[in-house]
């Protein structure tokens, strides 16, 4: 780690979130799938209901996000545990809004989209950017995790809407278009990142449904608790095997001089 930091230019500030690479998106999709199966395990399989499950996952999210913000540097396991907590909380919160409150998929999606846009607008007005590569101070991290949670919840509502429309995996094709736009167009990478972040959630929900659907309906007929365990092991393996390093961005503050040894 010291060699990695020493090799960076003096005007580069280290972020507390991972560098956005293909490995990042692989783990992100797996985390959203775990959010679907894990959230449904508590709310439906164990019968705790959407509200109680949301309170449980939201408490875990607050604790983990607080630890993430208090940390002095990037910690892969802490970061991804917080992401998983946000996506499980997003699953049960979206289900509560869509089904228990009775506002429906469209109403829930529009409400959550407004929350995402409001969070990004306030973040941008305060910091002048919403790039994830600038997440290196407690205030920016607070904006980041608030936006992440709204995005995960919006993604769940959109996923339910897409599934209800019978589109299934076709929604995941949008991610391919976003990836092409990232590399082939001049559209803002920040806009494309947040778009992809939201769209991975419906894809993860579809994969989660694939695990527990009956074989006759094209699924694997795996119970939600077992599917959650399988996905959790996969995520753990990915974190261990895929290189994890903090993102970086050009800093606007001078890096303090290194002390002599």
PDB file of C-alpha atoms in Angstrom:
ATOM      1  CA  UNK A   1       0.000   0.000   0.000  1.00  0.00           C
ATOM      2  CA  UNK A   2       2.841   2.417   0.839  1.00  0.00           C
ATOM      3  CA  UNK A   3       4.444   1.758  -2.563  1.00  0.00           C
ATOM      4  CA  UNK A   4       1.081   2.393  -4.250  1.00  0.00           C
ATOM      5  CA  UNK A   5       0.654   5.713  -2.449  1.00  0.00           C
ATOM      6  CA  UNK A   6       4.234   6.747  -3.085  1.00  0.00           C
ATOM      7  CA  UNK A   7       3.853   6.097  -6.814  1.00  0.00           C
ATOM      8  CA  UNK A   8       0.941   8.519  -7.166  1.00  0.00           C
ATOM      9  CA  UNK A   9       1.540  12.163  -8.148  1.00  0.00           C
ATOM     10  CA  UNK A  10       1.758  14.633  -5.279  1.00  0.00           C
ATOM     11  CA  UNK A  11      -1.402  16.437  -6.413  1.00  0.00           C
ATOM     12  CA  UNK A  12      -3.584  13.301  -6.331  1.00  0.00           C
ATOM     13  CA  UNK A  13      -5.945  12.698  -3.414  1.00  0.00           C
ATOM     14  CA  UNK A  14      -6.871   9.116  -2.499  1.00  0.00           C
ATOM     15  CA  UNK A  15     -10.586   8.356  -2.408  1.00  0.00           C
ATOM     16  CA  UNK A  16     -12.262   6.106   0.157  1.00  0.00           C
ATOM     17  CA  UNK A  17     -14.250   4.170  -2.430  1.00  0.00           C
ATOM     18  CA  UNK A  18     -12.851   1.611  -4.898  1.00  0.00           C
ATOM     19  CA  UNK A  19     -11.619   2.424  -8.359  1.00  0.00           C
ATOM     20  CA  UNK A  20     -14.408   1.845 -10.890  1.00  0.00           C
ATOM     21  CA  UNK A  21     -13.248  -1.133 -12.950  1.00  0.00           C
ATOM     22  CA  UNK A  22     -14.835  -4.240 -14.455  1.00  0.00           C
ATOM     23  CA  UNK A  23     -14.226  -5.983 -11.119  1.00  0.00           C
ATOM     24  CA  UNK A  24     -16.188  -3.225  -9.368  1.00  0.00           C
ATOM     25  CA  UNK A  25     -19.239  -3.866 -11.549  1.00  0.00           C
ATOM     26  CA  UNK A  26     -19.012  -7.651 -11.128  1.00  0.00           C
ATOM     27  CA  UNK A  27     -19.123  -7.300  -7.344  1.00  0.00           C
ATOM     28  CA  UNK A  28     -21.792  -4.594  -7.581  1.00  0.00           C
ATOM     29  CA  UNK A  29     -24.166  -6.831  -9.570  1.00  0.00           C
ATOM     30  CA  UNK A  30     -23.545  -9.684  -7.121  1.00  0.00           C
ATOM     31  CA  UNK A  31     -24.207  -7.338  -4.193  1.00  0.00           C
ATOM     32  CA  UNK A  32     -27.506  -6.202  -5.689  1.00  0.00           C
ATOM     33  CA  UNK A  33     -28.483  -9.837  -6.224  1.00  0.00           C
ATOM     34  CA  UNK A  34     -27.705 -10.545  -2.572  1.00  0.00           C
ATOM     35  CA  UNK A  35     -29.780  -7.502  -1.677  1.00  0.00           C
ATOM     36  CA  UNK A  36     -32.756  -9.038  -3.481  1.00  0.00           C
ATOM     37  CA  UNK A  37     -32.442 -12.537  -1.998  1.00  0.00           C
ATOM     38  CA  UNK A  38     -31.381 -11.310   1.449  1.00  0.00           C
ATOM     39  CA  UNK A  39     -34.142  -8.732   1.690  1.00  0.00           C
ATOM     40  CA  UNK A  40     -36.784 -11.221   0.567  1.00  0.00           C
ATOM     41  CA  UNK A  41     -35.425 -13.811   3.018  1.00  0.00           C
ATOM     42  CA  UNK A  42     -36.251 -11.601   6.001  1.00  0.00           C
ATOM     43  CA  UNK A  43     -39.413  -9.950   4.718  1.00  0.00           C
ATOM     44  CA  UNK A  44     -41.034 -12.940   2.995  1.00  0.00           C
ATOM     45  CA  UNK A  45     -39.357 -16.268   3.843  1.00  0.00           C
ATOM     46  CA  UNK A  46     -39.025 -15.491   7.570  1.00  0.00           C
ATOM     47  CA  UNK A  47     -42.247 -13.480   7.534  1.00  0.00           C
ATOM     48  CA  UNK A  48     -40.903 -10.369   9.260  1.00  0.00           C
ATOM     49  CA  UNK A  49     -42.646  -8.051   6.840  1.00  0.00           C
ATOM     50  CA  UNK A  50     -41.316  -5.133   4.821  1.00  0.00           C
ATOM     51  CA  UNK A  51     -41.324  -2.497   7.555  1.00  0.00           C
ATOM     52  CA  UNK A  52     -39.557  -4.595  10.215  1.00  0.00           C
ATOM     53  CA  UNK A  53     -37.015  -5.838   7.678  1.00  0.00           C
ATOM     54  CA  UNK A  54     -36.367  -2.286   6.520  1.00  0.00           C
ATOM     55  CA  UNK A  55     -35.709  -1.173  10.093  1.00  0.00           C
ATOM     56  CA  UNK A  56     -33.244  -4.047  10.608  1.00  0.00           C
ATOM     57  CA  UNK A  57     -31.322  -3.385   7.405  1.00  0.00           C
ATOM     58  CA  UNK A  58     -31.465   0.398   7.839  1.00  0.00           C
ATOM     59  CA  UNK A  59     -29.915   0.044  11.302  1.00  0.00           C
ATOM     60  CA  UNK A  60     -27.115  -2.090   9.857  1.00  0.00           C
ATOM     61  CA  UNK A  61     -26.640   0.494   7.091  1.00  0.00           C
ATOM     62  CA  UNK A  62     -26.336   3.396   9.535  1.00  0.00           C
ATOM     63  CA  UNK A  63     -23.790   1.517  11.651  1.00  0.00           C
ATOM     64  CA  UNK A  64     -21.688   0.405   8.672  1.00  0.00           C
ATOM     65  CA  UNK A  65     -21.875   3.780   6.920  1.00  0.00           C
ATOM     66  CA  UNK A  66     -20.767   5.478  10.142  1.00  0.00           C
ATOM     67  CA  UNK A  67     -17.785   3.119  10.362  1.00  0.00           C
ATOM     68  CA  UNK A  68     -17.000   3.751   6.691  1.00  0.00           C
ATOM     69  CA  UNK A  69     -17.077   7.518   7.182  1.00  0.00           C
ATOM     70  CA  UNK A  70     -14.958   7.291  10.343  1.00  0.00           C
ATOM     71  CA  UNK A  71     -12.322   5.131   8.635  1.00  0.00           C
ATOM     72  CA  UNK A  72      -9.138   6.906   7.609  1.00  0.00           C
ATOM     73  CA  UNK A  73      -8.621   4.973   4.378  1.00  0.00           C
ATOM     74  CA  UNK A  74     -10.300   2.602   1.936  1.00  0.00           C
ATOM     75  CA  UNK A  75     -11.189  -0.823   3.391  1.00  0.00           C
ATOM     76  CA  UNK A  76     -12.661  -3.217   0.781  1.00  0.00           C
ATOM     77  CA  UNK A  77     -14.615  -5.461   3.165  1.00  0.00           C
ATOM     78  CA  UNK A  78     -16.121  -2.504   5.038  1.00  0.00           C
ATOM     79  CA  UNK A  79     -17.042  -0.746   1.802  1.00  0.00           C
ATOM     80  CA  UNK A  80     -18.773  -3.759   0.243  1.00  0.00           C
ATOM     81  CA  UNK A  81     -20.518  -4.662   3.507  1.00  0.00           C
ATOM     82  CA  UNK A  82     -21.981  -1.139   3.483  1.00  0.00           C
ATOM     83  CA  UNK A  83     -23.046  -1.529  -0.152  1.00  0.00           C
ATOM     84  CA  UNK A  84     -24.788  -4.819   0.686  1.00  0.00           C
ATOM     85  CA  UNK A  85     -26.551  -3.193   3.650  1.00  0.00           C
ATOM     86  CA  UNK A  86     -27.740  -0.372   1.385  1.00  0.00           C
ATOM     87  CA  UNK A  87     -29.052  -2.731  -1.278  1.00  0.00           C
ATOM     88  CA  UNK A  88     -30.909  -4.967   1.191  1.00  0.00           C
ATOM     89  CA  UNK A  89     -32.405  -1.917   2.876  1.00  0.00           C
ATOM     90  CA  UNK A  90     -33.287  -0.603  -0.579  1.00  0.00           C
ATOM     91  CA  UNK A  91     -35.053  -3.865  -1.455  1.00  0.00           C
ATOM     92  CA  UNK A  92     -37.317  -3.916   1.574  1.00  0.00           C
ATOM     93  CA  UNK A  93     -37.895  -0.145   1.543  1.00  0.00           C
ATOM     94  CA  UNK A  94     -38.970  -0.199  -2.108  1.00  0.00           C
ATOM     95  CA  UNK A  95     -41.239  -3.185  -1.479  1.00  0.00           C
ATOM     96  CA  UNK A  96     -42.757  -1.368   1.496  1.00  0.00           C
ATOM     97  CA  UNK A  97     -43.398   1.758  -0.586  1.00  0.00           C
ATOM     98  CA  UNK A  98     -44.720  -0.141  -3.615  1.00  0.00           C
ATOM     99  CA  UNK A  99     -46.875  -2.727  -1.856  1.00  0.00           C
ATOM    100  CA  UNK A 100     -47.602  -1.723   1.744  1.00  0.00           C
ATOM    101  CA  UNK A 101     -48.179   1.974   1.033  1.00  0.00           C
ATOM    102  CA  UNK A 102     -50.004   1.114  -2.162  1.00  0.00           C
ATOM    103  CA  UNK A 103     -48.395   3.756  -4.384  1.00  0.00           C
ATOM    104  CA  UNK A 104     -47.462   1.151  -6.995  1.00  0.00           C
ATOM    105  CA  UNK A 105     -44.315   0.624  -9.029  1.00  0.00           C
ATOM    106  CA  UNK A 106     -44.703   3.805 -11.066  1.00  0.00           C
ATOM    107  CA  UNK A 107     -45.429   5.983  -8.055  1.00  0.00           C
ATOM    108  CA  UNK A 108     -42.565   4.461  -6.085  1.00  0.00           C
ATOM    109  CA  UNK A 109     -40.127   4.852  -8.963  1.00  0.00           C
ATOM    110  CA  UNK A 110     -41.037   8.499  -9.537  1.00  0.00           C
ATOM    111  CA  UNK A 111     -40.786   9.311  -5.834  1.00  0.00           C
ATOM    112  CA  UNK A 112     -37.384   7.649  -5.517  1.00  0.00           C
ATOM    113  CA  UNK A 113     -36.119   9.234  -8.730  1.00  0.00           C
ATOM    114  CA  UNK A 114     -36.974  12.616  -7.221  1.00  0.00           C
ATOM    115  CA  UNK A 115     -35.006  11.659  -4.080  1.00  0.00           C
ATOM    116  CA  UNK A 116     -31.964  10.631  -6.145  1.00  0.00           C
ATOM    117  CA  UNK A 117     -32.037  13.830  -8.206  1.00  0.00           C
ATOM    118  CA  UNK A 118     -32.495  15.989  -5.097  1.00  0.00           C
ATOM    119  CA  UNK A 119     -29.579  14.288  -3.347  1.00  0.00           C
ATOM    120  CA  UNK A 120     -27.325  14.741  -6.380  1.00  0.00           C
ATOM    121  CA  UNK A 121     -28.412  18.371  -6.803  1.00  0.00           C
ATOM    122  CA  UNK A 122     -27.632  19.272  -3.190  1.00  0.00           C
ATOM    123  CA  UNK A 123     -24.343  17.357  -3.384  1.00  0.00           C
ATOM    124  CA  UNK A 124     -23.359  19.212  -6.565  1.00  0.00           C
ATOM    125  CA  UNK A 125     -24.418  22.591  -5.179  1.00  0.00           C
ATOM    126  CA  UNK A 126     -22.344  21.986  -2.053  1.00  0.00           C
ATOM    127  CA  UNK A 127     -19.219  20.407  -3.561  1.00  0.00           C
ATOM    128  CA  UNK A 128     -19.262  21.456  -7.219  1.00  0.00           C
ATOM    129  CA  UNK A 129     -19.116  17.822  -8.392  1.00  0.00           C
ATOM    130  CA  UNK A 130     -20.828  14.480  -7.832  1.00  0.00           C
ATOM    131  CA  UNK A 131     -17.927  12.360  -9.069  1.00  0.00           C
ATOM    132  CA  UNK A 132     -17.330   9.268  -6.927  1.00  0.00           C
ATOM    133  CA  UNK A 133     -13.597   9.894  -7.246  1.00  0.00           C
ATOM    134  CA  UNK A 134     -13.957  12.838  -4.863  1.00  0.00           C
ATOM    135  CA  UNK A 135     -15.278  10.774  -1.940  1.00  0.00           C
ATOM    136  CA  UNK A 136     -12.569  11.462   0.624  1.00  0.00           C
ATOM    137  CA  UNK A 137     -14.146  13.664   3.311  1.00  0.00           C
ATOM    138  CA  UNK A 138     -16.929  12.925   5.822  1.00  0.00           C
ATOM    139  CA  UNK A 139     -19.319  15.435   4.231  1.00  0.00           C
ATOM    140  CA  UNK A 140     -18.847  14.047   0.722  1.00  0.00           C
ATOM    141  CA  UNK A 141     -19.178  10.504   2.058  1.00  0.00           C
ATOM    142  CA  UNK A 142     -22.478  11.408   3.701  1.00  0.00           C
ATOM    143  CA  UNK A 143     -23.774  12.631   0.328  1.00  0.00           C
ATOM    144  CA  UNK A 144     -22.358   9.527  -1.350  1.00  0.00           C
ATOM    145  CA  UNK A 145     -24.061   7.007   0.936  1.00  0.00           C
ATOM    146  CA  UNK A 146     -27.347   8.897   0.941  1.00  0.00           C
ATOM    147  CA  UNK A 147     -27.351   8.915  -2.860  1.00  0.00           C
ATOM    148  CA  UNK A 148     -26.276   5.264  -2.957  1.00  0.00           C
ATOM    149  CA  UNK A 149     -29.203   4.252  -0.740  1.00  0.00           C
ATOM    150  CA  UNK A 150     -31.734   6.202  -2.807  1.00  0.00           C
ATOM    151  CA  UNK A 151     -30.210   4.732  -5.989  1.00  0.00           C
ATOM    152  CA  UNK A 152     -30.448   1.174  -4.664  1.00  0.00           C
ATOM    153  CA  UNK A 153     -34.057   1.717  -3.643  1.00  0.00           C
ATOM    154  CA  UNK A 154     -34.921   3.293  -6.993  1.00  0.00           C
ATOM    155  CA  UNK A 155     -33.257   0.373  -8.752  1.00  0.00           C
ATOM    156  CA  UNK A 156     -35.415  -2.067  -6.806  1.00  0.00           C
ATOM    157  CA  UNK A 157     -38.604  -0.222  -7.725  1.00  0.00           C
ATOM    158  CA  UNK A 158     -37.534  -0.087 -11.379  1.00  0.00           C
ATOM    159  CA  UNK A 159     -36.646  -3.784 -11.266  1.00  0.00           C
ATOM    160  CA  UNK A 160     -40.100  -4.680  -9.974  1.00  0.00           C
ATOM    161  CA  UNK A 161     -41.641  -2.477 -12.641  1.00  0.00           C
ATOM    162  CA  UNK A 162     -39.554  -4.108 -15.395  1.00  0.00           C
ATOM    163  CA  UNK A 163     -40.378  -7.611 -14.127  1.00  0.00           C
ATOM    164  CA  UNK A 164     -44.065  -6.763 -13.912  1.00  0.00           C
ATOM    165  CA  UNK A 165     -43.904  -5.634 -17.548  1.00  0.00           C
ATOM    166  CA  UNK A 166     -42.394  -8.993 -18.488  1.00  0.00           C
ATOM    167  CA  UNK A 167     -39.112  -7.545 -19.771  1.00  0.00           C
ATOM    168  CA  UNK A 168     -36.873  -9.688 -17.564  1.00  0.00           C
ATOM    169  CA  UNK A 169     -33.239  -9.681 -18.646  1.00  0.00           C
ATOM    170  CA  UNK A 170     -33.929  -7.195 -21.432  1.00  0.00           C
ATOM    171  CA  UNK A 171     -33.532  -4.467 -18.857  1.00  0.00           C
ATOM    172  CA  UNK A 172     -29.926  -5.574 -18.422  1.00  0.00           C
ATOM    173  CA  UNK A 173     -29.294  -4.767 -22.076  1.00  0.00           C
ATOM    174  CA  UNK A 174     -29.468  -1.099 -21.127  1.00  0.00           C
ATOM    175  CA  UNK A 175     -26.255  -1.610 -19.175  1.00  0.00           C
ATOM    176  CA  UNK A 176     -24.525  -2.653 -22.371  1.00  0.00           C
ATOM    177  CA  UNK A 177     -25.663   0.568 -24.021  1.00  0.00           C
ATOM    178  CA  UNK A 178     -24.377   2.568 -21.061  1.00  0.00           C
ATOM    179  CA  UNK A 179     -21.005   0.782 -21.287  1.00  0.00           C
ATOM    180  CA  UNK A 180     -20.791   1.546 -25.015  1.00  0.00           C
ATOM    181  CA  UNK A 181     -21.645   5.174 -24.327  1.00  0.00           C
ATOM    182  CA  UNK A 182     -18.923   5.290 -21.653  1.00  0.00           C
ATOM    183  CA  UNK A 183     -16.186   4.239 -24.059  1.00  0.00           C
ATOM    184  CA  UNK A 184     -17.531   5.520 -27.391  1.00  0.00           C
ATOM    185  CA  UNK A 185     -19.197   8.840 -26.638  1.00  0.00           C
ATOM    186  CA  UNK A 186     -18.394  12.081 -24.871  1.00  0.00           C
ATOM    187  CA  UNK A 187     -21.342  11.838 -22.482  1.00  0.00           C
ATOM    188  CA  UNK A 188     -20.335  12.732 -18.935  1.00  0.00           C
ATOM    189  CA  UNK A 189     -18.776   9.731 -17.182  1.00  0.00           C
ATOM    190  CA  UNK A 190     -20.335  10.915 -13.920  1.00  0.00           C
ATOM    191  CA  UNK A 191     -23.834  10.778 -15.455  1.00  0.00           C
ATOM    192  CA  UNK A 192     -23.126   7.364 -16.957  1.00  0.00           C
ATOM    193  CA  UNK A 193     -21.796   6.028 -13.637  1.00  0.00           C
ATOM    194  CA  UNK A 194     -24.932   6.915 -11.704  1.00  0.00           C
ATOM    195  CA  UNK A 195     -27.101   5.625 -14.545  1.00  0.00           C
ATOM    196  CA  UNK A 196     -25.256   2.291 -14.519  1.00  0.00           C
ATOM    197  CA  UNK A 197     -25.356   2.166 -10.715  1.00  0.00           C
ATOM    198  CA  UNK A 198     -29.148   2.383 -10.768  1.00  0.00           C
ATOM    199  CA  UNK A 199     -29.542  -0.063 -13.665  1.00  0.00           C
ATOM    200  CA  UNK A 200     -27.446  -2.785 -12.008  1.00  0.00           C
ATOM    201  CA  UNK A 201     -30.160  -3.077  -9.374  1.00  0.00           C
ATOM    202  CA  UNK A 202     -32.891  -4.375 -11.724  1.00  0.00           C
ATOM    203  CA  UNK A 203     -30.343  -6.782 -13.213  1.00  0.00           C
ATOM    204  CA  UNK A 204     -29.450  -8.067  -9.751  1.00  0.00           C
ATOM    205  CA  UNK A 205     -33.136  -8.490  -8.919  1.00  0.00           C
ATOM    206  CA  UNK A 206     -33.632 -10.521 -12.084  1.00  0.00           C
ATOM    207  CA  UNK A 207     -30.675 -12.759 -11.222  1.00  0.00           C
ATOM    208  CA  UNK A 208     -32.066 -13.177  -7.709  1.00  0.00           C
ATOM    209  CA  UNK A 209     -35.411 -14.273  -9.104  1.00  0.00           C
ATOM    210  CA  UNK A 210     -33.581 -16.750 -11.350  1.00  0.00           C
ATOM    211  CA  UNK A 211     -32.198 -18.470  -8.249  1.00  0.00           C
ATOM    212  CA  UNK A 212     -35.533 -19.064  -6.497  1.00  0.00           C
ATOM    213  CA  UNK A 213     -37.913 -19.599  -9.411  1.00  0.00           C
ATOM    214  CA  UNK A 214     -39.095 -23.185  -9.980  1.00  0.00           C
ATOM    215  CA  UNK A 215     -37.194 -25.187 -12.575  1.00  0.00           C
ATOM    216  CA  UNK A 216     -40.357 -25.441 -14.665  1.00  0.00           C
ATOM    217  CA  UNK A 217     -40.311 -21.639 -14.961  1.00  0.00           C
ATOM    218  CA  UNK A 218     -36.644 -21.500 -15.977  1.00  0.00           C
ATOM    219  CA  UNK A 219     -35.175 -20.951 -12.512  1.00  0.00           C
ATOM    220  CA  UNK A 220     -32.853 -22.957 -10.261  1.00  0.00           C
ATOM    221  CA  UNK A 221     -35.423 -23.560  -7.490  1.00  0.00           C
ATOM    222  CA  UNK A 222     -32.872 -22.608  -4.803  1.00  0.00           C
ATOM    223  CA  UNK A 223     -34.268 -21.317  -1.521  1.00  0.00           C
ATOM    224  CA  UNK A 224     -33.656 -17.651  -0.744  1.00  0.00           C
ATOM    225  CA  UNK A 225     -31.450 -18.345   2.323  1.00  0.00           C
ATOM    226  CA  UNK A 226     -29.282 -20.790   0.350  1.00  0.00           C
ATOM    227  CA  UNK A 227     -29.098 -18.438  -2.635  1.00  0.00           C
ATOM    228  CA  UNK A 228     -28.030 -15.623  -0.288  1.00  0.00           C
ATOM    229  CA  UNK A 229     -25.274 -17.801   1.162  1.00  0.00           C
ATOM    230  CA  UNK A 230     -24.020 -18.776  -2.305  1.00  0.00           C
ATOM    231  CA  UNK A 231     -23.926 -15.171  -3.482  1.00  0.00           C
ATOM    232  CA  UNK A 232     -22.237 -14.022  -0.264  1.00  0.00           C
ATOM    233  CA  UNK A 233     -19.456 -16.589  -0.771  1.00  0.00           C
ATOM    234  CA  UNK A 234     -19.076 -15.444  -4.381  1.00  0.00           C
ATOM    235  CA  UNK A 235     -18.747 -11.808  -3.279  1.00  0.00           C
ATOM    236  CA  UNK A 236     -16.180 -12.755  -0.637  1.00  0.00           C
ATOM    237  CA  UNK A 237     -14.147 -14.637  -3.241  1.00  0.00           C
ATOM    238  CA  UNK A 238     -14.319 -11.683  -5.633  1.00  0.00           C
ATOM    239  CA  UNK A 239     -13.092  -9.244  -2.984  1.00  0.00           C
ATOM    240  CA  UNK A 240     -10.182 -11.544  -2.201  1.00  0.00           C
ATOM    241  CA  UNK A 241      -9.262 -12.375  -5.799  1.00  0.00           C
ATOM    242  CA  UNK A 242     -10.032  -9.167  -7.706  1.00  0.00           C
ATOM    243  CA  UNK A 243      -7.523  -6.373  -6.975  1.00  0.00           C
ATOM    244  CA  UNK A 244      -9.123  -3.758  -4.758  1.00  0.00           C
ATOM    245  CA  UNK A 245      -7.642  -0.308  -4.604  1.00  0.00           C
ATOM    246  CA  UNK A 246      -8.939   3.135  -3.822  1.00  0.00           C
ATOM    247  CA  UNK A 247      -9.856   5.505  -6.591  1.00  0.00           C
ATOM    248  CA  UNK A 248      -8.087   8.818  -6.929  1.00  0.00           C
ATOM    249  CA  UNK A 249      -8.644  12.280  -8.295  1.00  0.00           C
ATOM    250  CA  UNK A 250      -6.599  15.451  -8.822  1.00  0.00           C
ATOM    251  CA  UNK A 251      -6.511  17.148  -5.458  1.00  0.00           C
ATOM    252  CA  UNK A 252      -7.180  20.767  -4.693  1.00  0.00           C
ATOM    253  CA  UNK A 253      -5.093  20.685  -1.549  1.00  0.00           C
ATOM    254  CA  UNK A 254      -1.406  20.165  -1.188  1.00  0.00           C
ATOM    255  CA  UNK A 255      -0.277  16.795   0.062  1.00  0.00           C
ATOM    256  CA  UNK A 256       1.613  17.297   3.350  1.00  0.00           C
ATOM    257  CA  UNK A 257       5.347  16.598   3.071  1.00  0.00           C
ATOM    258  CA  UNK A 258       6.447  13.141   4.048  1.00  0.00           C
ATOM    259  CA  UNK A 259       8.340  12.911   7.279  1.00  0.00           C
ATOM    260  CA  UNK A 260      11.874  11.693   7.112  1.00  0.00           C
ATOM    261  CA  UNK A 261      12.588   8.176   8.295  1.00  0.00           C
TER     262      UNK A 261
END
